[in-house]
Amino acid sequence: MTRRLNDPPPMNAPPAAETTGDTNKPKGKAGDRFATLNAFLDFTAQHLGRAECLTWLALWRDVKRDGVATTAQADIARRIGAHRGTIKRAITKLVAAGLLTVARRGSLRRGASAYRVHPVMPIRTKPPKR
């Protein structure tokens, strides 16, 4: 027998998970990641161009447990549909705006560069030029 959308749950269904009170409080690593994304979208994205926003999002998605994203510029360009030169300019602007820190500069022998991703620009009087 198939259930319809408004049918009550079957009698032998496990009980629903209990909530611990505050449902707006982020829980665990996923909540922290959403808080970072929300801060970026609420306060920072409006001051950036398309390439900078997409580059930041691609790097943010690649951040590992140590807080560093190690991704090749060519890979970012392929994923967001831009040229590698556009990604180089976007990274330069993101570093100047304080949204990225170069943790390790990459090269042909050392591999891809590593970046620390910051969600909110430092306080300044004027937003950076697009």
C-alpha atoms as an extended CHARMM CRD file, in Angstrom:
* protein
*
       130  EXT
         1         1  MET       CA              0.0000000000        0.0000000000        0.0000000000  PROA      1               0.0000000000
         2         2  THR       CA              1.4020000000        3.4150000000       -0.9300000000  PROA      2               0.0000000000
         3         3  ARG       CA              1.1090000000        6.4160000000        1.3600000000  PROA      3               0.0000000000
         4         4  ARG       CA             -0.2510000000        9.7320000000        0.2210000000  PROA      4               0.0000000000
         5         5  LEU       CA              1.2440000000       13.0410000000        1.2440000000  PROA      5               0.0000000000
         6         6  ASN       CA             -1.3700000000       13.8320000000        3.9350000000  PROA      6               0.0000000000
         7         7  ASP       CA             -1.7350000000       10.3110000000        5.3670000000  PROA      7               0.0000000000
         8         8  PRO       CA             -0.7250000000        9.9020000000        9.0260000000  PROA      8               0.0000000000
         9         9  PRO       CA              2.4570000000        7.9030000000        9.6900000000  PROA      9               0.0000000000
        10        10  PRO       CA              2.0250000000        4.1660000000       10.2060000000  PROA      10              0.0000000000
        11        11  MET       CA              1.5480000000        2.9350000000       13.7690000000  PROA      11              0.0000000000
        12        12  ASN       CA              4.9200000000        1.1480000000       13.8370000000  PROA      12              0.0000000000
        13        13  ALA       CA              6.9220000000        4.1930000000       12.6330000000  PROA      13              0.0000000000
        14        14  PRO       CA              9.8120000000        5.2770000000       14.8530000000  PROA      14              0.0000000000
        15        15  PRO       CA              9.1540000000        8.3940000000       16.9560000000  PROA      15              0.0000000000
        16        16  ALA       CA             10.1660000000       11.7340000000       15.4960000000  PROA      16              0.0000000000
        17        17  ALA       CA             13.4970000000       13.0980000000       16.6310000000  PROA      17              0.0000000000
        18        18  GLU       CA             13.1930000000       15.3960000000       19.6200000000  PROA      18              0.0000000000
        19        19  THR       CA             14.4790000000       18.9240000000       19.3790000000  PROA      19              0.0000000000
        20        20  THR       CA             16.7210000000       20.3530000000       22.0430000000  PROA      20              0.0000000000
        21        21  GLY       CA             15.1160000000       23.7790000000       22.1920000000  PROA      21              0.0000000000
        22        22  ASP       CA             16.7100000000       26.4980000000       20.0790000000  PROA      22              0.0000000000
        23        23  THR       CA             16.1860000000       25.5140000000       16.4540000000  PROA      23              0.0000000000
        24        24  ASN       CA             17.8970000000       28.6240000000       15.0200000000  PROA      24              0.0000000000
        25        25  LYS       CA             21.2540000000       27.7780000000       16.5540000000  PROA      25              0.0000000000
        26        26  PRO       CA             23.6710000000       26.2400000000       14.0240000000  PROA      26              0.0000000000
        27        27  LYS       CA             24.8120000000       22.7840000000       15.0060000000  PROA      27              0.0000000000
        28        28  GLY       CA             28.2260000000       21.3320000000       14.2220000000  PROA      28              0.0000000000
        29        29  LYS       CA             30.4330000000       21.9050000000       11.2150000000  PROA      29              0.0000000000
        30        30  ALA       CA             27.5780000000       22.2670000000        8.7240000000  PROA      30              0.0000000000
        31        31  GLY       CA             26.0720000000       25.1000000000       10.7740000000  PROA      31              0.0000000000
        32        32  ASP       CA             29.4250000000       26.8650000000       10.8680000000  PROA      32              0.0000000000
        33        33  ARG       CA             29.7560000000       26.5090000000        7.1090000000  PROA      33              0.0000000000
        34        34  PHE       CA             26.2950000000       27.9730000000        6.5910000000  PROA      34              0.0000000000
        35        35  ALA       CA             27.1320000000       30.8430000000        8.9450000000  PROA      35              0.0000000000
        36        36  THR       CA             30.2140000000       31.5910000000        6.8280000000  PROA      36              0.0000000000
        37        37  LEU       CA             28.1950000000       31.4470000000        3.6130000000  PROA      37              0.0000000000
        38        38  ASN       CA             25.4630000000       33.6490000000        5.0880000000  PROA      38              0.0000000000
        39        39  ALA       CA             28.0150000000       36.2440000000        6.2350000000  PROA      39              0.0000000000
        40        40  PHE       CA             29.5610000000       36.3020000000        2.7640000000  PROA      40              0.0000000000
        41        41  LEU       CA             26.2180000000       36.6900000000        1.0000000000  PROA      41              0.0000000000
        42        42  ASP       CA             24.7880000000       39.2290000000        3.4660000000  PROA      42              0.0000000000
        43        43  PHE       CA             27.7640000000       41.5520000000        3.8310000000  PROA      43              0.0000000000
        44        44  THR       CA             30.3640000000       40.9310000000        1.1500000000  PROA      44              0.0000000000
        45        45  ALA       CA             28.9620000000       39.6860000000       -2.1640000000  PROA      45              0.0000000000
        46        46  GLN       CA             27.2910000000       43.0080000000       -2.9750000000  PROA      46              0.0000000000
        47        47  HSD       CA             30.7230000000       44.6500000000       -3.2690000000  PROA      47              0.0000000000
        48        48  LEU       CA             32.1870000000       42.0560000000       -5.6560000000  PROA      48              0.0000000000
        49        49  GLY       CA             31.8310000000       41.2140000000       -9.3070000000  PROA      49              0.0000000000
        50        50  ARG       CA             30.6060000000       37.9120000000      -10.7140000000  PROA      50              0.0000000000
        51        51  ALA       CA             34.0700000000       36.3840000000      -11.1690000000  PROA      51              0.0000000000
        52        52  GLU       CA             35.1560000000       37.3140000000       -7.6300000000  PROA      52              0.0000000000
        53        53  CYS       CA             31.9740000000       35.8820000000       -6.0790000000  PROA      53              0.0000000000
        54        54  LEU       CA             32.1890000000       32.6210000000       -8.0030000000  PROA      54              0.0000000000
        55        55  THR       CA             35.9210000000       32.2630000000       -7.3220000000  PROA      55              0.0000000000
        56        56  TRP       CA             35.3690000000       32.8200000000       -3.5980000000  PROA      56              0.0000000000
        57        57  LEU       CA             32.5080000000       30.2800000000       -3.5730000000  PROA      57              0.0000000000
        58        58  ALA       CA             34.5850000000       27.6770000000       -5.4240000000  PROA      58              0.0000000000
        59        59  LEU       CA             37.4490000000       28.1000000000       -2.9510000000  PROA      59              0.0000000000
        60        60  TRP       CA             35.0890000000       28.1230000000        0.0490000000  PROA      60              0.0000000000
        61        61  ARG       CA             33.6030000000       24.8340000000       -1.1380000000  PROA      61              0.0000000000
        62        62  ASP       CA             37.0960000000       23.3080000000       -1.3350000000  PROA      62              0.0000000000
        63        63  VAL       CA             38.1680000000       24.2740000000        2.2040000000  PROA      63              0.0000000000
        64        64  LYS       CA             39.3370000000       21.2330000000        4.1730000000  PROA      64              0.0000000000
        65        65  ARG       CA             39.5420000000       20.6230000000        7.9200000000  PROA      65              0.0000000000
        66        66  ASP       CA             42.6990000000       22.7010000000        8.2790000000  PROA      66              0.0000000000
        67        67  GLY       CA             40.8600000000       25.7500000000        6.9160000000  PROA      67              0.0000000000
        68        68  VAL       CA             42.8600000000       25.8520000000        3.6770000000  PROA      68              0.0000000000
        69        69  ALA       CA             41.6370000000       25.3390000000        0.1150000000  PROA      69              0.0000000000
        70        70  THR       CA             44.2210000000       23.8930000000       -2.2690000000  PROA      70              0.0000000000
        71        71  THR       CA             42.8450000000       24.2960000000       -5.7760000000  PROA      71              0.0000000000
        72        72  ALA       CA             44.4470000000       25.0470000000       -9.1250000000  PROA      72              0.0000000000
        73        73  GLN       CA             43.3520000000       28.2240000000      -10.8770000000  PROA      73              0.0000000000
        74        74  ALA       CA             42.6990000000       26.2340000000      -14.0460000000  PROA      74              0.0000000000
        75        75  ASP       CA             40.3340000000       23.9690000000      -12.0930000000  PROA      75              0.0000000000
        76        76  ILE       CA             38.4350000000       26.9570000000      -10.6940000000  PROA      76              0.0000000000
        77        77  ALA       CA             38.2000000000       28.4330000000      -14.1960000000  PROA      77              0.0000000000
        78        78  ARG       CA             36.8010000000       25.1870000000      -15.5960000000  PROA      78              0.0000000000
        79        79  ARG       CA             34.2250000000       24.8280000000      -12.8170000000  PROA      79              0.0000000000
        80        80  ILE       CA             32.8470000000       28.3650000000      -12.9900000000  PROA      80              0.0000000000
        81        81  GLY       CA             33.0930000000       28.7580000000      -16.7610000000  PROA      81              0.0000000000
        82        82  ALA       CA             35.7120000000       31.4900000000      -16.9210000000  PROA      82              0.0000000000
        83        83  HSD       CA             39.2020000000       31.9460000000      -18.3420000000  PROA      83              0.0000000000
        84        84  ARG       CA             42.2680000000       31.3530000000      -16.1850000000  PROA      84              0.0000000000
        85        85  GLY       CA             43.2950000000       35.0030000000      -16.5340000000  PROA      85              0.0000000000
        86        86  THR       CA             39.9290000000       36.0450000000      -15.1180000000  PROA      86              0.0000000000
        87        87  ILE       CA             40.5390000000       33.7850000000      -12.1050000000  PROA      87              0.0000000000
        88        88  LYS       CA             44.0150000000       35.2600000000      -11.5840000000  PROA      88              0.0000000000
        89        89  ARG       CA             42.5330000000       38.7800000000      -11.5400000000  PROA      89              0.0000000000
        90        90  ALA       CA             39.7010000000       37.6780000000       -9.2550000000  PROA      90              0.0000000000
        91        91  ILE       CA             42.1320000000       36.1130000000       -6.7720000000  PROA      91              0.0000000000
        92        92  THR       CA             44.2640000000       39.2760000000       -6.8170000000  PROA      92              0.0000000000
        93        93  LYS       CA             41.1610000000       41.3670000000       -6.0280000000  PROA      93              0.0000000000
        94        94  LEU       CA             40.0100000000       38.9560000000       -3.2980000000  PROA      94              0.0000000000
        95        95  VAL       CA             43.4390000000       39.0650000000       -1.6420000000  PROA      95              0.0000000000
        96        96  ALA       CA             43.4480000000       42.8840000000       -1.8320000000  PROA      96              0.0000000000
        97        97  ALA       CA             39.9440000000       42.9760000000       -0.2980000000  PROA      97              0.0000000000
        98        98  GLY       CA             41.0410000000       40.7230000000        2.5810000000  PROA      98              0.0000000000
        99        99  LEU       CA             38.7840000000       37.8150000000        1.5910000000  PROA      99              0.0000000000
       100       100  LEU       CA             41.6490000000       35.4470000000        0.7360000000  PROA      100             0.0000000000
       101       101  THR       CA             45.0750000000       34.8980000000        2.1990000000  PROA      101             0.0000000000
       102       102  VAL       CA             47.6710000000       33.0030000000        0.2060000000  PROA      102             0.0000000000
       103       103  ALA       CA             48.8020000000       30.2110000000        2.5380000000  PROA      103             0.0000000000
       104       104  ARG       CA             51.1910000000       28.6610000000       -0.0030000000  PROA      104             0.0000000000
       105       105  ARG       CA             52.0650000000       29.8630000000       -3.4640000000  PROA      105             0.0000000000
       106       106  GLY       CA             51.9360000000       27.0670000000       -6.0150000000  PROA      106             0.0000000000
       107       107  SER       CA             54.1840000000       26.3800000000       -8.9650000000  PROA      107             0.0000000000
       108       108  LEU       CA             54.7990000000       23.7650000000      -11.5960000000  PROA      108             0.0000000000
       109       109  ARG       CA             56.8230000000       21.6180000000       -9.1780000000  PROA      109             0.0000000000
       110       110  ARG       CA             54.9220000000       22.3370000000       -5.9510000000  PROA      110             0.0000000000
       111       111  GLY       CA             51.3820000000       21.9930000000       -7.2640000000  PROA      111             0.0000000000
       112       112  ALA       CA             48.3570000000       24.2240000000       -6.7220000000  PROA      112             0.0000000000
       113       113  SER       CA             48.3340000000       27.2800000000       -4.4940000000  PROA      113             0.0000000000
       114       114  ALA       CA             46.6630000000       27.0830000000       -1.0920000000  PROA      114             0.0000000000
       115       115  TYR       CA             44.3200000000       29.7990000000        0.1920000000  PROA      115             0.0000000000
       116       116  ARG       CA             42.6510000000       30.6740000000        3.4880000000  PROA      116             0.0000000000
       117       117  VAL       CA             39.1010000000       31.8650000000        2.8190000000  PROA      117             0.0000000000
       118       118  HSD       CA             37.5820000000       34.6940000000        4.8940000000  PROA      118             0.0000000000
       119       119  PRO       CA             33.8200000000       35.4380000000        4.6660000000  PROA      119             0.0000000000
       120       120  VAL       CA             33.6850000000       39.1590000000        5.4560000000  PROA      120             0.0000000000
       121       121  MET       CA             35.8260000000       42.0330000000        4.2570000000  PROA      121             0.0000000000
       122       122  PRO       CA             37.6980000000       43.9660000000        6.9160000000  PROA      122             0.0000000000
       123       123  ILE       CA             36.0100000000       47.2330000000        7.8660000000  PROA      123             0.0000000000
       124       124  ARG       CA             36.9720000000       50.0390000000        5.5150000000  PROA      124             0.0000000000
       125       125  THR       CA             35.4760000000       53.3460000000        4.5100000000  PROA      125             0.0000000000
       126       126  LYS       CA             34.9450000000       52.5160000000        0.8290000000  PROA      126             0.0000000000
       127       127  PRO       CA             34.1400000000       49.1920000000       -0.8460000000  PROA      127             0.0000000000
       128       128  PRO       CA             36.7900000000       47.9590000000       -3.3170000000  PROA      128             0.0000000000
       129       129  LYS       CA             36.4260000000       48.9090000000       -6.9660000000  PROA      129             0.0000000000
       130       130  ARG       CA             34.8450000000       46.2820000000       -9.1850000000  PROA      130             0.0000000000
